[in-house]
Amino acid sequence: MASDGDGAASNLKAAASNQVKILPQDERAVTHGDKQYTTVKEGLAYILVPKGSEAASPKPGKEAEPPAQTVFYNPIQQFNRDLTVLAIKAYGGEAIAERRRRWEQRLRQGPKKKKGKALKRKREDIEDAEPRAEESSPSNGADASVAKIPAAPANSPPASEEAPQVVPSGTESTKSFKSSFRILDALSATGLRAIRYAHELPFATSITANDLLPAATKQIKLNVEHNRVEGKVRVTTGNALSHMYGVLGDSGRHGPDEPGGKYDVVDLDPYGTAAPFFDAAVQALSDGGMLCATCTDSGVFASAGYPEKTFALYGGAPLRGPHSHEGGLRLILHAIAMSAARYGLAIEPLLTLSIDYYARTFVRIRRSPAEVKFLAGKTMLVYSCDQGCGAWTTQPLARNKEAQDKKGDKFYKHGLAQGPSAGQHCPHCGFKTHLAGPMYGGPLHSSAFVQRILDDLPAADNATYPTKPRIEGMLLTALEEDLSPPSPSPTLPSPNPPARLLSAVDSHPFFFIPHALSKVLHCPTPPENAVRGGLRSLGYRVARSHCKPGSIKTDAPWAVVWDVMRSWVRQRAGPLKEGAIKEGTAGWGIMHGPSPLSQTAAAPPAASTDDDQNAPQSVGKVEEEPAGPTQPIVFDEDLGRASKASKRVVRYQLNPTANWGPMSRAKG
């Protein structure tokens, strides 16, 4: 009896020490082994956070620092994770629908005729195999066997697409479509992203959660077991680069439930820059796959403090000024594009955002050496008057010129661009200009992709996605950034977009902030709506930038922008105080014109007609700037308030808590 009692007690003790498999619940204390955990819920996932030691007592006048984490978990990035789930849901749903469409089209067309003896033998083998499959199935349809249709080599699906199955039933056959969808969380930490993907993306068939630290993968396995998603999430320990390079030799043709092969989505969320992982990530993706990348080193890609490090990581020099964060986004895209181009891979930015202290980008990677030829024409340098008035001029590295052959068919010629597009001195204030870049000069977003997320957003549960209001506001702002004519297609871009889209550049990159211009002129800052109204009264388009509050994007050249500011000073601000603007300053140059010497130095040589047709017509393009508007400028604030948004949305968010940022690196 005593031994039975001891055994029961030991079983109870063991059960109490291993509560990982109990039903997940938010803020529940869980014991596993000799460790205590607290359950934290995010989305539909629950993670076990080890109870750390109490924070040290703060010094007088300072706040206590949070305890060190053995496995990195940052609740501040929930917006990032919510947005990523919704973005993958929009991308994956469209990608699988496209695969189904191609599969049904192949079924309708039947086997494709091929040339050559080897292909003829292959076709004969297929024809011989089909009667054998029919003979093996009973005539009454009971216990029908399953036979797979061999995929035709010349019309084979992408690497991640599963071959269709045929289930014979008597004299008729029922065809079923299956498609795998694999996701890699390359730097998984707690495994939260991978678990959320398993719970919230029903079409995901296999998710790999990888981390370098054994302590991290041990924690991931606990979280996977606690969430009961062992069948979907596979945990691996190793270097992310080795893991991604390791799939290159795999053809990727696996069943929907089988691990291995290339991925449809690769998610990079490192502590710091993701640049070292770009080369491996673009190669680990299947054709048409999506790369999701986070970079938290904004002090490098969005600051001119470390230009040598920026160049080493992203292959370009940074911008200085209020628009530096957009310049950082373009540097990140440039690094991804260059990593992909050397392997014949082209990028298509679907959504690229500057959020809080980090950048997040979603890029489609397509195998197309022909598309790579357009990259040089979509790469630009920037002449920036960063120490003067803040104006800039863009310079494409190459040109993509549309031409016609003798039959009248259109094609593109790729050649060198003529330069420079700007002089050594700014034509507006006379100060020296500095170079930035090279950086990506194409669109930052796909309007169709952003609209797809917005269309799906109302159906998203508010409790699962508490950051939904901010997601909606930021996506609406990103959608309004596009100053080009709207696209007629409401769906995602085609897998084979036309050449006119491949050669598209962002004609009006970057933005300005009125209070920064007011500092140059030493005048009161005009209301944002007044500046917008003044530009719209002249017939120019105006939008916001998601990067910063108070920003203005416009297709007006810098000569018009400064004329609007001069008109503001004369009409509204009143005469400036005597001595407010000293001679030799940027403000003096704006109000009185730069010195004759600087005007001569600023005038660039005339560009050729071919270059004009292909160069981005950006704000500050010297050779196209008019002397100034001939009609009076009306600062109509009601006109400036005009917006595409029909309701009030959260476009920009203030830091909600103290110590808002990337937090400390995990220790352990």
mmCIF file of C-alpha atoms in Angstrom, residues 19 27 80 85 91 98 141 192 223 249-250 274 281 293 388 489 508 535 553 576 595 652 654-655:
data_model
loop_
_atom_site.group_PDB
_atom_site.id
_atom_site.type_symbol
_atom_site.label_atom_id
_atom_site.label_comp_id
_atom_site.label_asym_id
_atom_site.label_seq_id
_atom_site.Cartn_x
_atom_site.Cartn_y
_atom_site.Cartn_z
ATOM 1 C CA GLN A 19 1.624 21.130 -17.925
ATOM 2 C CA GLU A 27 -2.017 34.576 -18.595
ATOM 3 C CA ASN A 80 4.476 43.735 -37.642
ATOM 4 C CA VAL A 85 -0.218 37.347 -41.397
ATOM 5 C CA TYR A 91 -0.585 36.690 -51.286
ATOM 6 C CA GLU A 98 -3.524 31.094 -59.828
ATOM 7 C CA GLY A 141 -16.187 1.591 -58.408
ATOM 8 C CA LEU A 192 5.459 32.888 -32.300
ATOM 9 C CA ASN A 223 5.396 26.369 -27.654
ATOM 10 C CA GLY A 249 19.754 21.284 -54.514
ATOM 11 C CA ASP A 250 16.215 20.161 -53.810
ATOM 12 C CA ALA A 274 18.500 41.418 -42.619
ATOM 13 C CA ALA A 281 16.664 33.942 -49.004
ATOM 14 C CA ALA A 293 12.110 41.121 -44.344
ATOM 15 C CA GLY A 388 20.861 73.883 -47.799
ATOM 16 C CA SER A 489 -6.816 45.829 -62.870
ATOM 17 C CA HIS A 508 7.783 61.295 -57.790
ATOM 18 C CA LEU A 535 -0.363 73.108 -54.770
ATOM 19 C CA LYS A 553 4.288 64.097 -51.676
ATOM 20 C CA LEU A 576 10.119 88.915 -42.412
ATOM 21 C CA SER A 595 24.610 83.904 -56.496
ATOM 22 C CA TYR A 652 0.340 57.689 -37.547
ATOM 23 C CA LEU A 654 2.565 57.942 -31.117
ATOM 24 C CA ASN A 655 4.837 55.787 -28.961
#
